[in-house]
CSV table of C-alpha atoms and ligand atoms in Angstrom, one decimal:
chain,number,residue,atom,x,y,z
A,1,MET,CA,-52.8,-66.8,28.9
A,2,ALA,CA,-55.2,-65.0,31.2
A,3,ALA,CA,-54.1,-64.8,34.8
A,4,ASP,CA,-55.9,-67.1,37.3
A,5,LEU,CA,-58.3,-64.7,39.1
A,6,THR,CA,-59.5,-67.3,41.7
A,7,ILE,CA,-57.6,-65.6,44.6
A,8,PRO,CA,-58.2,-62.0,43.5
A,9,ASN,CA,-61.9,-62.8,43.1
A,10,LYS,CA,-62.1,-64.2,46.6
A,11,THR,CA,-60.4,-61.1,48.0
A,12,LEU,CA,-62.7,-58.8,46.0
A,13,ARG,CA,-65.8,-60.7,47.2
A,14,GLU,CA,-64.5,-60.4,50.8
A,15,PHE,CA,-63.9,-56.6,50.3
A,16,ALA,CA,-67.5,-56.2,48.8
A,17,ARG,CA,-68.9,-57.8,51.9
A,18,LEU,CA,-66.8,-55.6,54.2
A,19,VAL,CA,-68.0,-52.4,52.3
A,20,GLU,CA,-71.6,-53.5,53.1
A,21,GLU,CA,-71.0,-54.9,56.6
A,22,GLU,CA,-69.2,-54.2,59.9
A,23,ALA,CA,-65.5,-54.8,60.4
A,24,VAL,CA,-63.5,-56.4,63.2
A,25,ASN,CA,-63.7,-53.9,66.1
A,26,PRO,CA,-61.4,-52.9,67.7
A,27,TRP,CA,-58.8,-53.6,65.0
A,28,GLU,CA,-55.3,-54.4,66.3
A,29,GLY,CA,-52.3,-54.0,64.0
A,30,GLU,CA,-51.1,-51.9,61.2
A,31,LEU,CA,-53.5,-50.7,58.5
A,32,LYS,CA,-53.2,-49.2,55.0
A,33,VAL,CA,-55.7,-46.8,53.7
A,34,GLY,CA,-56.6,-45.9,50.1
A,35,VAL,CA,-58.8,-43.0,48.9
A,36,ASP,CA,-60.4,-43.3,45.4
A,37,LEU,CA,-61.9,-40.0,44.3
A,38,GLY,CA,-64.0,-41.1,41.4
A,39,THR,CA,-66.5,-39.2,39.2
A,40,ALA,CA,-69.4,-41.3,40.4
A,41,ASN,CA,-68.2,-42.7,43.7
A,42,ILE,CA,-65.7,-42.0,46.4
A,43,LEU,CA,-64.4,-45.1,48.0
A,44,VAL,CA,-62.1,-45.4,51.0
A,45,SER,CA,-60.5,-48.8,51.4
A,46,VAL,CA,-58.6,-50.3,54.3
A,47,THR,CA,-56.3,-53.3,54.3
A,48,ASP,CA,-54.0,-54.9,56.8
A,49,SER,CA,-50.2,-54.6,56.3
A,50,ALA,CA,-50.3,-57.7,54.0
A,51,GLY,CA,-52.9,-56.1,51.8
A,52,CYS,CA,-55.9,-58.2,52.9
A,53,PRO,CA,-59.1,-56.2,53.0
A,54,VAL,CA,-60.2,-55.1,56.4
A,55,ALA,CA,-62.9,-52.4,55.9
A,56,GLY,CA,-64.3,-50.0,53.3
A,57,VAL,CA,-66.9,-47.4,52.7
A,58,SER,CA,-68.4,-46.1,49.5
A,59,THR,CA,-70.4,-42.9,48.8
A,60,PRO,CA,-72.0,-41.7,45.6
A,61,SER,CA,-70.5,-38.3,44.8
A,62,CYS,CA,-70.0,-35.6,42.2
A,63,VAL,CA,-67.2,-33.5,43.8
A,64,VAL,CA,-64.6,-34.9,41.4
A,65,ARG,CA,-64.9,-35.1,37.6
A,66,ASP,CA,-62.5,-37.3,35.6
A,67,GLY,CA,-59.7,-36.8,38.1
A,68,ILE,CA,-60.3,-33.1,38.5
A,69,VAL,CA,-61.6,-31.8,41.8
A,70,VAL,CA,-64.6,-29.6,40.9
A,71,ASP,CA,-65.9,-29.1,44.5
A,72,TYR,CA,-62.9,-28.9,46.8
A,73,VAL,CA,-64.8,-28.1,50.0
A,74,GLY,CA,-67.4,-30.8,49.3
A,75,ALA,CA,-64.6,-33.3,48.5
A,76,ILE,CA,-62.9,-32.7,51.9
A,77,ARG,CA,-66.1,-32.9,53.8
A,78,THR,CA,-67.0,-36.2,52.1
A,79,VAL,CA,-63.6,-37.8,52.7
A,80,ARG,CA,-63.6,-36.6,56.3
A,81,SER,CA,-67.0,-38.1,57.0
A,82,MET,CA,-65.9,-41.4,55.4
A,83,LYS,CA,-62.8,-41.4,57.5
A,84,ALA,CA,-64.9,-40.9,60.6
A,85,ARG,CA,-67.3,-43.8,59.6
A,86,LEU,CA,-64.3,-46.1,59.0
A,87,GLU,CA,-62.7,-45.1,62.4
A,88,GLU,CA,-66.1,-46.0,64.0
A,89,LYS,CA,-66.2,-49.3,62.1
A,90,LEU,CA,-62.7,-50.2,63.2
A,91,GLY,CA,-62.5,-48.6,66.6
A,92,VAL,CA,-59.1,-47.0,65.7
A,93,ARG,CA,-57.8,-43.7,64.3
A,94,LEU,CA,-56.7,-43.7,60.7
A,95,THR,CA,-53.8,-41.4,60.2
A,96,LYS,CA,-52.2,-42.1,56.8
A,97,ALA,CA,-53.6,-42.7,53.4
A,98,ALA,CA,-52.7,-43.0,49.7
A,99,CYS,CA,-54.7,-41.8,46.8
A,100,ALA,CA,-54.7,-42.4,43.0
A,101,ILE,CA,-54.8,-40.5,39.8
A,102,PRO,CA,-56.3,-41.6,36.4
A,103,PRO,CA,-53.8,-41.8,33.5
A,104,GLY,CA,-52.6,-38.6,32.0
A,105,ILE,CA,-53.8,-35.9,34.4
A,106,SER,CA,-51.8,-32.8,34.9
A,107,PRO,CA,-49.4,-32.2,37.9
A,108,GLY,CA,-51.7,-29.4,39.1
A,109,ASN,CA,-54.8,-31.7,39.2
A,110,THR,CA,-52.7,-34.5,40.8
A,111,LYS,CA,-51.7,-32.0,43.6
A,112,ALA,CA,-55.4,-31.1,44.1
A,113,ILE,CA,-56.3,-34.7,44.7
A,114,GLY,CA,-53.5,-35.1,47.2
A,115,ASN,CA,-54.5,-31.9,48.9
A,116,VAL,CA,-58.0,-33.2,49.5
A,117,VAL,CA,-56.6,-36.3,51.3
A,118,GLU,CA,-54.4,-34.1,53.4
A,119,ALA,CA,-57.1,-31.6,54.2
A,120,ALA,CA,-59.2,-34.5,55.4
A,121,ASP,CA,-56.5,-35.0,58.1
A,122,PHE,CA,-54.6,-37.9,56.5
A,123,GLU,CA,-50.9,-37.9,56.1
A,124,LEU,CA,-50.5,-38.6,52.4
A,125,THR,CA,-48.2,-41.6,51.9
A,126,ALA,CA,-48.3,-42.1,48.1
A,127,ILE,CA,-50.1,-41.1,44.9
A,128,ILE,CA,-50.5,-44.2,42.8
A,129,ASP,CA,-51.6,-44.4,39.2
A,130,GLU,CA,-54.9,-46.2,38.8
A,131,PRO,CA,-53.8,-49.0,36.4
A,132,THR,CA,-51.0,-50.0,38.8
A,133,ALA,CA,-53.6,-50.1,41.6
A,134,ALA,CA,-55.8,-52.4,39.5
A,135,ALA,CA,-52.9,-54.6,38.4
A,136,THR,CA,-51.9,-55.2,42.0
A,137,VAL,CA,-55.3,-56.5,43.0
A,138,LEU,CA,-55.5,-58.7,39.9
A,139,GLY,CA,-51.9,-59.9,40.4
A,140,ILE,CA,-51.0,-59.3,36.8
A,141,LYS,CA,-47.7,-58.4,35.2
A,142,GLU,CA,-48.9,-58.5,31.6
A,143,GLY,CA,-52.0,-57.4,29.7
A,144,ALA,CA,-54.3,-54.4,29.3
A,145,VAL,CA,-56.4,-53.0,32.1
A,146,VAL,CA,-59.4,-51.1,31.0
A,147,ASP,CA,-61.1,-49.1,33.8
A,148,VAL,CA,-64.6,-48.1,32.6
A,149,GLY,CA,-65.6,-45.5,35.2
A,150,GLY,CA,-68.3,-42.9,35.2
A,151,GLY,CA,-66.9,-40.2,33.0
A,152,THR,CA,-63.9,-41.8,31.4
A,153,THR,CA,-62.4,-45.1,30.4
A,154,GLY,CA,-58.8,-45.5,31.4
A,155,ILE,CA,-56.8,-47.8,29.1
A,156,SER,CA,-53.3,-49.1,30.1
A,157,VAL,CA,-51.0,-51.7,28.8
A,158,ILE,CA,-48.7,-53.5,31.3
A,159,ARG,CA,-45.6,-55.4,30.4
A,160,ASN,CA,-43.3,-57.0,32.9
A,161,GLY,CA,-45.2,-55.3,35.7
A,162,GLU,CA,-44.6,-51.8,34.2
A,163,VAL,CA,-47.2,-49.5,32.7
A,164,VAL,CA,-46.0,-48.9,29.2
A,165,LEU,CA,-49.1,-47.2,27.7
A,166,THR,CA,-51.9,-45.2,29.2
A,167,ALA,CA,-54.8,-43.4,27.6
A,168,ASP,CA,-58.0,-41.8,29.1
A,169,GLU,CA,-60.9,-41.6,26.8
A,170,PRO,CA,-64.1,-39.6,27.4
A,171,THR,CA,-66.6,-42.5,27.5
A,172,GLY,CA,-68.0,-44.4,30.5
A,173,GLY,CA,-71.1,-45.2,32.5
A,174,THR,CA,-72.5,-41.6,32.2
A,175,HIS,CA,-72.6,-42.0,28.5
A,176,MET,CA,-74.6,-45.2,28.8
A,177,THR,CA,-77.1,-43.4,31.1
A,178,LEU,CA,-77.5,-40.6,28.6
A,179,VAL,CA,-78.3,-43.0,25.8
A,180,LEU,CA,-80.8,-44.8,28.0
A,181,ALA,CA,-82.4,-41.5,29.1
A,182,GLY,CA,-82.7,-40.5,25.4
A,183,PHE,CA,-84.2,-43.8,24.4
A,184,HIS,CA,-86.9,-43.7,27.1
A,185,ARG,CA,-87.3,-39.9,27.0
A,186,THR,CA,-86.7,-39.8,30.7
A,187,THR,CA,-84.5,-38.0,33.2
A,188,THR,CA,-80.9,-39.1,33.7
A,189,GLU,CA,-81.7,-39.9,37.4
A,190,GLU,CA,-84.4,-42.4,36.3
A,191,ALA,CA,-82.2,-43.8,33.5
A,192,GLU,CA,-79.3,-44.3,36.1
A,193,CYS,CA,-81.6,-46.3,38.4
A,194,LEU,CA,-82.9,-48.3,35.4
A,195,LYS,CA,-79.4,-49.1,34.3
A,196,ARG,CA,-78.3,-50.3,37.6
A,197,ASP,CA,-81.3,-52.5,38.2
A,198,PRO,CA,-80.2,-56.1,37.6
A,199,ALA,CA,-83.8,-57.1,36.9
A,200,GLN,CA,-83.9,-54.7,33.9
A,201,GLU,CA,-80.6,-55.8,32.4
A,202,SER,CA,-82.1,-57.8,29.5
A,203,SER,CA,-84.1,-54.8,28.3
A,204,VAL,CA,-81.4,-52.2,29.2
A,205,PHE,CA,-78.4,-53.9,27.5
A,206,PRO,CA,-79.7,-53.9,23.9
A,207,VAL,CA,-80.1,-50.1,24.2
A,208,ILE,CA,-76.6,-49.4,25.5
A,209,ARG,CA,-74.9,-52.1,23.4
A,210,PRO,CA,-73.7,-49.6,20.8
A,211,VAL,CA,-72.0,-47.6,23.5
A,212,VAL,CA,-70.1,-50.8,24.6
A,213,GLU,CA,-69.2,-51.5,21.0
A,214,LYS,CA,-67.9,-48.0,20.6
A,215,MET,CA,-65.9,-48.4,23.8
A,216,ALA,CA,-64.4,-51.6,22.4
A,217,SER,CA,-63.4,-49.8,19.2
A,218,ILE,CA,-61.8,-47.0,21.2
A,219,VAL,CA,-59.8,-49.6,23.3
A,220,ALA,CA,-58.8,-51.5,20.1
A,221,GLY,CA,-57.5,-48.2,18.6
A,222,ALA,CA,-55.6,-47.3,21.8
A,223,ILE,CA,-53.8,-50.6,22.2
A,224,ARG,CA,-53.0,-51.1,18.5
A,225,GLY,CA,-49.4,-51.9,18.0
A,226,HIS,CA,-49.0,-53.4,21.5
A,227,GLN,CA,-48.9,-57.1,22.1
A,228,VAL,CA,-51.8,-57.7,24.4
A,229,GLU,CA,-52.8,-61.3,25.2
A,230,THR,CA,-55.6,-60.5,27.7
A,231,ILE,CA,-57.8,-57.5,28.5
A,232,TYR,CA,-59.0,-57.1,32.1
A,233,VAL,CA,-62.0,-54.9,32.4
A,234,VAL,CA,-62.7,-53.1,35.7
A,235,GLY,CA,-64.8,-50.1,36.9
A,236,GLY,CA,-68.5,-49.7,37.6
A,237,ALA,CA,-69.7,-49.5,34.0
A,238,CYS,CA,-68.5,-52.9,33.0
A,239,CYS,CA,-70.9,-54.6,35.5
A,240,PHE,CA,-73.2,-55.9,32.7
A,241,LYS,CA,-73.1,-59.7,32.0
A,242,GLU,CA,-72.5,-59.3,28.3
A,243,PHE,CA,-69.9,-56.6,28.5
A,244,GLU,CA,-66.7,-58.6,28.3
A,245,GLY,CA,-68.2,-60.8,25.5
A,246,ILE,CA,-68.7,-57.7,23.3
A,247,PHE,CA,-65.1,-56.6,23.9
A,248,GLU,CA,-63.7,-60.0,23.1
A,249,LYS,CA,-65.7,-60.3,19.9
A,250,ARG,CA,-65.0,-56.7,18.7
A,251,ILE,CA,-61.3,-56.6,19.7
A,252,GLY,CA,-60.4,-60.2,19.1
A,253,ILE,CA,-58.5,-60.5,22.4
A,254,PRO,CA,-59.7,-62.6,25.4
A,255,THR,CA,-61.3,-60.3,27.9
A,256,VAL,CA,-61.9,-61.1,31.5
A,257,LYS,CA,-63.8,-59.3,34.2
A,258,PRO,CA,-63.0,-59.9,37.9
A,259,ALA,CA,-65.6,-60.2,40.7
A,260,ALA,CA,-66.8,-56.8,42.0
A,261,PRO,CA,-65.2,-54.8,39.1
A,262,LEU,CA,-66.2,-51.5,40.8
A,263,LEU,CA,-63.9,-52.3,43.8
A,264,VAL,CA,-60.7,-53.3,42.0
A,265,THR,CA,-59.0,-50.0,41.6
A,266,PRO,CA,-60.1,-48.6,45.0
A,267,LEU,CA,-58.8,-51.8,46.8
A,268,GLY,CA,-55.5,-51.6,44.9
A,269,ILE,CA,-54.9,-48.0,46.2
A,270,ALA,CA,-54.9,-49.3,49.8
A,271,MET,CA,-52.7,-52.3,48.9
A,272,ASN,CA,-50.1,-49.9,47.4
A,273,ALA,CA,-50.4,-47.4,50.3
B,301,LIG,N1,-74.5,-52.3,38.7
B,301,LIG,C1,-74.1,-51.5,37.8
B,301,LIG,N2,-74.5,-51.7,36.5
B,301,LIG,C2,-74.2,-50.8,35.5
B,301,LIG,N3,-73.5,-49.7,35.8
B,301,LIG,C3,-73.1,-49.4,37.0
B,301,LIG,C4,-73.4,-50.3,38.1
B,301,LIG,N4,-72.8,-49.8,39.2
B,301,LIG,C5,-72.2,-48.7,38.9
B,301,LIG,N5,-72.3,-48.5,37.5
B,301,LIG,C6,-71.8,-47.3,36.8
B,301,LIG,O1,-70.4,-47.2,36.9
B,301,LIG,C7,-70.0,-45.9,36.9
B,301,LIG,C8,-69.1,-45.6,38.0
B,301,LIG,O2,-68.0,-46.5,38.0
B,301,LIG,P1,-66.8,-46.2,38.9
B,301,LIG,O3,-67.2,-46.1,40.4
B,301,LIG,O4,-65.7,-47.2,38.5
B,301,LIG,O5,-66.4,-44.7,38.4
B,301,LIG,P2,-65.6,-43.6,39.1
B,301,LIG,O6,-64.3,-44.1,39.6
B,301,LIG,O7,-66.4,-42.9,40.1
B,301,LIG,O8,-65.4,-42.6,37.9
B,301,LIG,P3,-64.1,-42.2,37.0
B,301,LIG,O9,-63.2,-43.4,37.1
B,301,LIG,O10,-64.6,-42.1,35.6
B,301,LIG,O11,-63.6,-41.0,37.6
B,301,LIG,C9,-71.3,-45.0,36.9
B,301,LIG,O12,-71.5,-44.5,35.6
B,301,LIG,C10,-72.3,-46.0,37.3
B,301,LIG,O13,-73.6,-45.7,36.8
B,302,LIG,MG1,-62.5,-44.7,38.8
């Protein structure tokens, strides 16, 4: 049976509000910080010691690609300025942070991610794997977590709270944007804006539907042989209303999407920090 997401959804909505708005200032008490170096967005999340969201900032970025730091100096500069913004929001200094890695990246690339966090003047407390971060927020111990990001889709199966399978496939929101740009013979920048405009969803979705169907077949292939009762979709590229319905139909496994799917993994990094 699918986990009851009522409480995680409430937490995620609260975190979404905190990313947009101001935080309690000055904050008193212990804080946990998580840095998510994504392909499309960098997110720094802050929770209290119990894991309740306290503040967050998000910045579009292209300094990291699929877990690989491609612009080291730019990544440090971005994380530093996000740290400063958060310190201003909270009126306190942030000294420690955790970060996360997508499934299957090499030790060298893992080290580079940690180095960015340290070079941005954080003491690195932990390097968490992204599916574990997402599962913490969702409060699940069983099921598959599919993180549809910018460049890649991370697929993991969790059993008894342990990650028993991970795969990272080269498909994601960027792929949708490219298909949309090709269809309209326009630039990727324009296609990206069109894709994210909720008012255009009814005309955008039929164009990118084959990409979502292909993603579903990729996920079905990756989890084959594993007993999965529920698929949880997270990540920015699953924001479309019909997304989980297509997964459910194609894969034949109930598929649920939490509120603010873009924020699930980033929040989970802070919770595990
Ligand atoms: N409202 C939206 N509707 C559709 N797509 C969206 C929306 N918001 C973000 N996206 C897409 O989500 C993707 C980014 O998702 P996310 O932030 O989860 O990825 P990331 O963590 O930066 O990348 P990765 O996990 O691949 O390294 C981008 O392709 C972006 O276009
Ligand atoms: Mg991501």
